[in-house]
mmCIF file of C-alpha atoms in Angstrom:
data_model
loop_
_atom_site.group_PDB
_atom_site.id
_atom_site.type_symbol
_atom_site.label_atom_id
_atom_site.label_comp_id
_atom_site.label_asym_id
_atom_site.label_seq_id
_atom_site.Cartn_x
_atom_site.Cartn_y
_atom_site.Cartn_z
ATOM 1 C CA MET A 1 0.000 0.000 0.000
ATOM 2 C CA GLN A 2 2.819 2.423 0.817
ATOM 3 C CA ASP A 3 4.222 2.141 -2.708
ATOM 4 C CA LEU A 4 0.792 2.987 -4.117
ATOM 5 C CA ILE A 5 0.562 6.039 -1.863
ATOM 6 C CA ARG A 6 4.007 7.210 -3.029
ATOM 7 C CA GLN A 7 2.817 6.825 -6.617
ATOM 8 C CA LEU A 8 -0.323 8.792 -5.803
ATOM 9 C CA LEU A 9 1.712 11.613 -4.274
ATOM 10 C CA ALA A 10 3.885 11.732 -7.396
ATOM 11 C CA GLU A 11 0.795 11.747 -9.653
ATOM 12 C CA LEU A 12 -0.532 14.708 -7.673
ATOM 13 C CA GLY A 13 2.661 16.614 -8.510
ATOM 14 C CA GLU A 14 4.378 16.151 -5.170
ATOM 15 C CA ASP A 15 7.830 14.840 -4.312
ATOM 16 C CA PRO A 16 7.290 11.782 -2.084
ATOM 17 C CA SER A 17 10.882 12.019 -0.874
ATOM 18 C CA ARG A 18 10.662 15.525 0.572
ATOM 19 C CA GLU A 19 10.870 15.840 4.346
ATOM 20 C CA GLY A 20 7.195 16.460 5.026
ATOM 21 C CA LEU A 21 6.058 13.463 2.944
ATOM 22 C CA VAL A 22 8.685 10.816 3.699
ATOM 23 C CA ASP A 23 6.556 9.142 6.376
ATOM 24 C CA THR A 24 3.176 9.984 4.813
ATOM 25 C CA PRO A 25 2.734 6.591 3.062
ATOM 26 C CA LYS A 26 3.216 4.788 6.380
ATOM 27 C CA ARG A 27 0.786 7.106 8.169
ATOM 28 C CA VAL A 28 -1.835 6.862 5.418
ATOM 29 C CA GLU A 29 -1.622 3.064 5.378
ATOM 30 C CA LYS A 30 -2.129 2.955 9.149
ATOM 31 C CA ALA A 31 -5.053 5.387 8.914
ATOM 32 C CA PHE A 32 -6.791 3.476 6.116
ATOM 33 C CA LYS A 33 -6.364 0.162 7.924
ATOM 34 C CA PHE A 34 -8.070 1.666 10.967
ATOM 35 C CA LEU A 35 -10.805 3.394 8.965
ATOM 36 C CA THR A 36 -11.652 0.129 7.166
ATOM 37 C CA SER A 37 -11.151 -2.223 10.129
ATOM 38 C CA GLY A 38 -14.848 -3.109 10.025
ATOM 39 C CA TYR A 39 -14.188 -5.554 7.197
ATOM 40 C CA ASP A 40 -12.214 -7.770 9.567
ATOM 41 C CA ALA A 41 -14.562 -7.478 12.525
ATOM 42 C CA ASP A 42 -16.322 -10.577 13.838
ATOM 43 C CA ILE A 43 -19.798 -9.485 14.969
ATOM 44 C CA ASP A 44 -20.081 -12.300 17.512
ATOM 45 C CA ARG A 45 -16.769 -11.283 19.093
ATOM 46 C CA VAL A 46 -17.871 -7.655 19.137
ATOM 47 C CA LEU A 47 -21.087 -8.607 20.925
ATOM 48 C CA ASN A 48 -19.100 -10.900 23.247
ATOM 49 C CA ASN A 49 -22.194 -12.788 24.452
ATOM 50 C CA ALA A 50 -23.797 -9.550 25.650
ATOM 51 C CA LEU A 51 -27.261 -10.792 24.645
ATOM 52 C CA PHE A 52 -29.544 -11.211 27.633
ATOM 53 C CA THR A 53 -32.976 -12.719 28.173
ATOM 54 C CA VAL A 54 -35.240 -10.227 29.926
ATOM 55 C CA ASP A 55 -38.886 -9.624 30.685
ATOM 56 C CA TYR A 56 -39.022 -6.157 29.120
ATOM 57 C CA SER A 57 -40.992 -4.996 26.113
ATOM 58 C CA GLU A 58 -40.614 -1.218 26.101
ATOM 59 C CA MET A 59 -38.520 0.846 23.727
ATOM 60 C CA VAL A 60 -34.751 0.848 24.207
ATOM 61 C CA ILE A 61 -32.934 3.811 22.635
ATOM 62 C CA VAL A 62 -29.254 4.625 22.298
ATOM 63 C CA LYS A 63 -28.994 8.013 20.624
ATOM 64 C CA ASP A 64 -26.347 10.502 19.548
ATOM 65 C CA ILE A 65 -23.791 7.832 18.700
ATOM 66 C CA ASP A 66 -20.916 9.560 16.922
ATOM 67 C CA PHE A 67 -19.758 7.797 13.784
ATOM 68 C CA TYR A 68 -17.170 8.375 11.077
ATOM 69 C CA SER A 69 -17.094 6.604 7.744
ATOM 70 C CA LEU A 70 -15.640 6.897 4.244
ATOM 71 C CA CYS A 71 -17.750 7.548 1.166
ATOM 72 C CA GLU A 72 -17.067 4.716 -1.268
ATOM 73 C CA HIS A 73 -17.377 7.033 -4.260
ATOM 74 C CA HIS A 74 -14.663 9.543 -3.351
ATOM 75 C CA LEU A 75 -12.920 8.079 -0.289
ATOM 76 C CA LEU A 76 -13.828 11.243 1.601
ATOM 77 C CA PRO A 77 -15.231 11.171 5.142
ATOM 78 C CA PHE A 78 -18.829 11.463 6.160
ATOM 79 C CA PHE A 79 -19.704 11.707 9.817
ATOM 80 C CA GLY A 80 -22.506 12.514 12.201
ATOM 81 C CA LYS A 81 -24.908 10.955 14.685
ATOM 82 C CA CYS A 82 -26.658 7.604 14.741
ATOM 83 C CA HIS A 83 -29.811 6.905 16.764
ATOM 84 C CA VAL A 84 -30.833 3.289 17.395
ATOM 85 C CA ALA A 85 -34.008 1.945 18.980
ATOM 86 C CA TYR A 86 -35.561 -1.460 19.367
ATOM 87 C CA ILE A 87 -38.425 -3.094 21.220
ATOM 88 C CA PRO A 88 -37.312 -6.399 22.758
ATOM 89 C CA SER A 89 -39.304 -9.564 22.374
ATOM 90 C CA THR A 90 -37.247 -11.831 24.635
ATOM 91 C CA ARG A 91 -33.661 -10.550 24.474
ATOM 92 C CA VAL A 92 -31.711 -7.307 24.769
ATOM 93 C CA ILE A 93 -28.214 -6.277 23.694
ATOM 94 C CA GLY A 94 -25.759 -4.850 26.207
ATOM 95 C CA LEU A 95 -26.029 -1.084 25.730
ATOM 96 C CA SER A 96 -22.320 -0.555 25.067
ATOM 97 C CA LYS A 97 -22.461 -3.034 22.191
ATOM 98 C CA ILE A 98 -24.751 -0.890 20.051
ATOM 99 C CA PRO A 99 -22.141 1.845 19.428
ATOM 100 C CA ARG A 100 -19.644 -0.924 18.715
ATOM 101 C CA LEU A 101 -21.980 -2.351 16.071
ATOM 102 C CA VAL A 102 -22.271 1.095 14.520
ATOM 103 C CA ASP A 103 -18.469 1.305 14.355
ATOM 104 C CA VAL A 104 -18.145 -2.105 12.717
ATOM 105 C CA PHE A 105 -20.254 -1.047 9.752
ATOM 106 C CA ALA A 106 -19.072 2.570 9.665
ATOM 107 C CA ARG A 107 -15.439 1.490 9.382
ATOM 108 C CA ARG A 108 -15.871 0.309 5.820
ATOM 109 C CA LEU A 109 -16.227 2.053 2.490
ATOM 110 C CA GLN A 110 -19.890 3.021 2.636
ATOM 111 C CA VAL A 111 -22.907 4.911 1.465
ATOM 112 C CA GLN A 112 -25.093 6.212 4.264
ATOM 113 C CA GLU A 113 -28.186 4.384 3.040
ATOM 114 C CA ARG A 114 -26.517 0.968 3.180
ATOM 115 C CA LEU A 115 -24.838 1.724 6.511
ATOM 116 C CA THR A 116 -28.222 2.547 8.053
ATOM 117 C CA ASN A 117 -29.743 -0.710 6.822
ATOM 118 C CA GLN A 118 -26.799 -2.857 7.905
ATOM 119 C CA ILE A 119 -27.049 -1.685 11.504
ATOM 120 C CA ALA A 120 -30.814 -2.265 11.637
ATOM 121 C CA ASP A 121 -30.587 -5.659 9.931
ATOM 122 C CA MET A 122 -27.881 -6.911 12.288
ATOM 123 C CA ILE A 123 -29.870 -5.991 15.400
ATOM 124 C CA ARG A 124 -32.961 -7.631 13.901
ATOM 125 C CA ASP A 125 -30.998 -10.793 13.081
ATOM 126 C CA LYS A 126 -29.308 -11.072 16.483
ATOM 127 C CA ILE A 127 -32.226 -10.548 18.888
ATOM 128 C CA ALA A 128 -35.409 -10.755 16.770
ATOM 129 C CA PRO A 129 -37.014 -7.691 18.392
ATOM 130 C CA LEU A 130 -40.616 -6.608 17.909
ATOM 131 C CA GLY A 131 -39.195 -3.654 16.002
ATOM 132 C CA VAL A 132 -35.946 -1.877 15.263
ATOM 133 C CA ALA A 133 -35.289 1.667 14.054
ATOM 134 C CA VAL A 134 -32.104 3.399 12.978
ATOM 135 C CA VAL A 135 -31.804 7.050 11.966
ATOM 136 C CA MET A 136 -28.517 8.542 10.805
ATOM 137 C CA GLU A 137 -27.736 12.189 10.108
ATOM 138 C CA ALA A 138 -24.405 13.007 8.518
ATOM 139 C CA THR A 139 -22.297 15.669 6.883
ATOM 140 C CA HIS A 140 -20.592 14.447 3.711
ATOM 141 C CA LEU A 141 -17.296 16.041 2.759
ATOM 142 C CA CYS A 142 -17.877 14.883 -0.820
ATOM 143 C CA MET A 143 -20.714 17.445 -0.833
ATOM 144 C CA SER A 144 -19.143 20.217 1.230
ATOM 145 C CA MET A 145 -15.484 20.176 0.090
ATOM 146 C CA ARG A 146 -16.134 19.444 -3.583
ATOM 147 C CA GLY A 147 -19.017 18.947 -6.005
ATOM 148 C CA VAL A 148 -21.930 21.147 -4.976
ATOM 149 C CA GLU A 149 -19.882 22.657 -2.088
ATOM 150 C CA LYS A 150 -22.832 23.003 0.284
ATOM 151 C CA GLN A 151 -21.185 23.275 3.695
ATOM 152 C CA ASN A 152 -24.360 23.376 5.779
ATOM 153 C CA SER A 153 -26.237 20.476 4.225
ATOM 154 C CA PHE A 154 -26.620 17.093 5.852
ATOM 155 C CA ALA A 155 -28.257 13.823 4.893
ATOM 156 C CA VAL A 156 -30.780 11.923 7.002
ATOM 157 C CA THR A 157 -31.500 8.237 6.399
ATOM 158 C CA SER A 158 -33.691 5.778 8.253
ATOM 159 C CA ALA A 159 -34.416 2.084 8.494
ATOM 160 C CA MET A 160 -37.652 1.038 10.194
ATOM 161 C CA HIS A 161 -38.680 -2.570 10.818
ATOM 162 C CA GLY A 162 -41.510 -4.276 12.649
ATOM 163 C CA ALA A 163 -43.458 -2.053 15.035
ATOM 164 C CA PHE A 164 -41.568 1.059 13.909
ATOM 165 C CA ARG A 165 -42.699 0.546 10.331
ATOM 166 C CA ASP A 166 -46.217 -0.716 11.064
ATOM 167 C CA LYS A 167 -47.277 1.588 13.927
ATOM 168 C CA ALA A 168 -47.161 5.335 13.352
ATOM 169 C CA ARG A 169 -47.467 6.027 17.076
ATOM 170 C CA THR A 170 -44.394 3.942 17.882
ATOM 171 C CA ARG A 171 -42.434 5.560 15.073
ATOM 172 C CA MET A 172 -43.408 9.070 16.146
ATOM 173 C CA GLU A 173 -42.543 8.338 19.783
ATOM 174 C CA PHE A 174 -39.057 7.331 18.670
ATOM 175 C CA LEU A 175 -38.654 10.412 16.475
ATOM 176 C CA GLU A 176 -39.864 12.663 19.281
ATOM 177 C CA LEU A 177 -37.397 11.108 21.699
ATOM 178 C CA ILE A 178 -34.481 11.721 19.346
ATOM 179 C CA LYS A 179 -35.832 15.195 18.417
ATOM 180 C CA LEU A 180 -35.697 14.617 14.678
ATOM 181 C CA ARG A 181 -39.394 14.520 13.819
ATOM 182 C CA SER A 182 -39.320 17.806 11.928
ATOM 183 C CA ALA A 183 -36.245 16.766 9.957
ATOM 184 C CA VAL A 184 -37.743 13.430 8.944
ATOM 185 C CA PRO A 185 -41.506 13.953 8.514
ATOM 186 C CA GLY A 186 -43.288 10.616 8.435
ATOM 187 C CA MET A 187 -40.128 8.756 7.378
ATOM 188 C CA ARG A 188 -41.963 7.795 4.197
ATOM 189 C CA GLU A 189 -39.814 9.243 1.457
ATOM 190 C CA PRO A 190 -36.466 7.542 0.836
ATOM 191 C CA ALA A 191 -33.461 9.787 1.320
ATOM 192 C CA GLY A 192 -31.603 10.844 -1.793
ATOM 193 C CA TYR A 193 -28.183 9.409 -2.531
ATOM 194 C CA ALA A 194 -25.568 11.802 -1.288
ATOM 195 C CA CYS A 195 -23.000 11.323 -4.033
ATOM 196 C CA VAL A 196 -24.190 8.704 -6.515
ATOM 197 C CA GLY A 197 -23.453 9.657 -10.087
ATOM 198 C CA GLU A 198 -20.955 12.385 -9.303
ATOM 199 C CA GLU A 199 -17.641 12.320 -11.110
#
């Protein structure tokens, strides 16, 4: 990878051997390995048996989870907040494991729409809740640094399953609790792709 990064620096018109860039290939390789470490993650090891049988059927919410990911179209960061809710049927996930699940999928080359679905689908698969909801809001540097150059825009995506999809009252309770109801009215319209089709 370091040889490729040296080639990239040269293609950009830089001198990879100058003092400020000598160690850049090593640093970039280390950074990219960390930022894409989700590919190597074992979900079961991440959860570490933190799935518990409980007699509880009310909404569980972990909100304002910071996440950082890389847009697969431009390899530029997108980052923001993730809000996760589920209604247990028989099992719950240890609360600290939900941010870890978010990190597993965020630390891959992504689009926000797929990232949102992957988190919701994994929770649904692992504990079979009565419903699961994930809302993500993010700033995309591929929109603010380049392209349309809209620095104040952000994208909101959602995945709603079970009770959150079927029961408007449950969905609206979740949105009220995360204070995003006005930003995502009704959750009916799919979010637009942030950078699909851009050159």
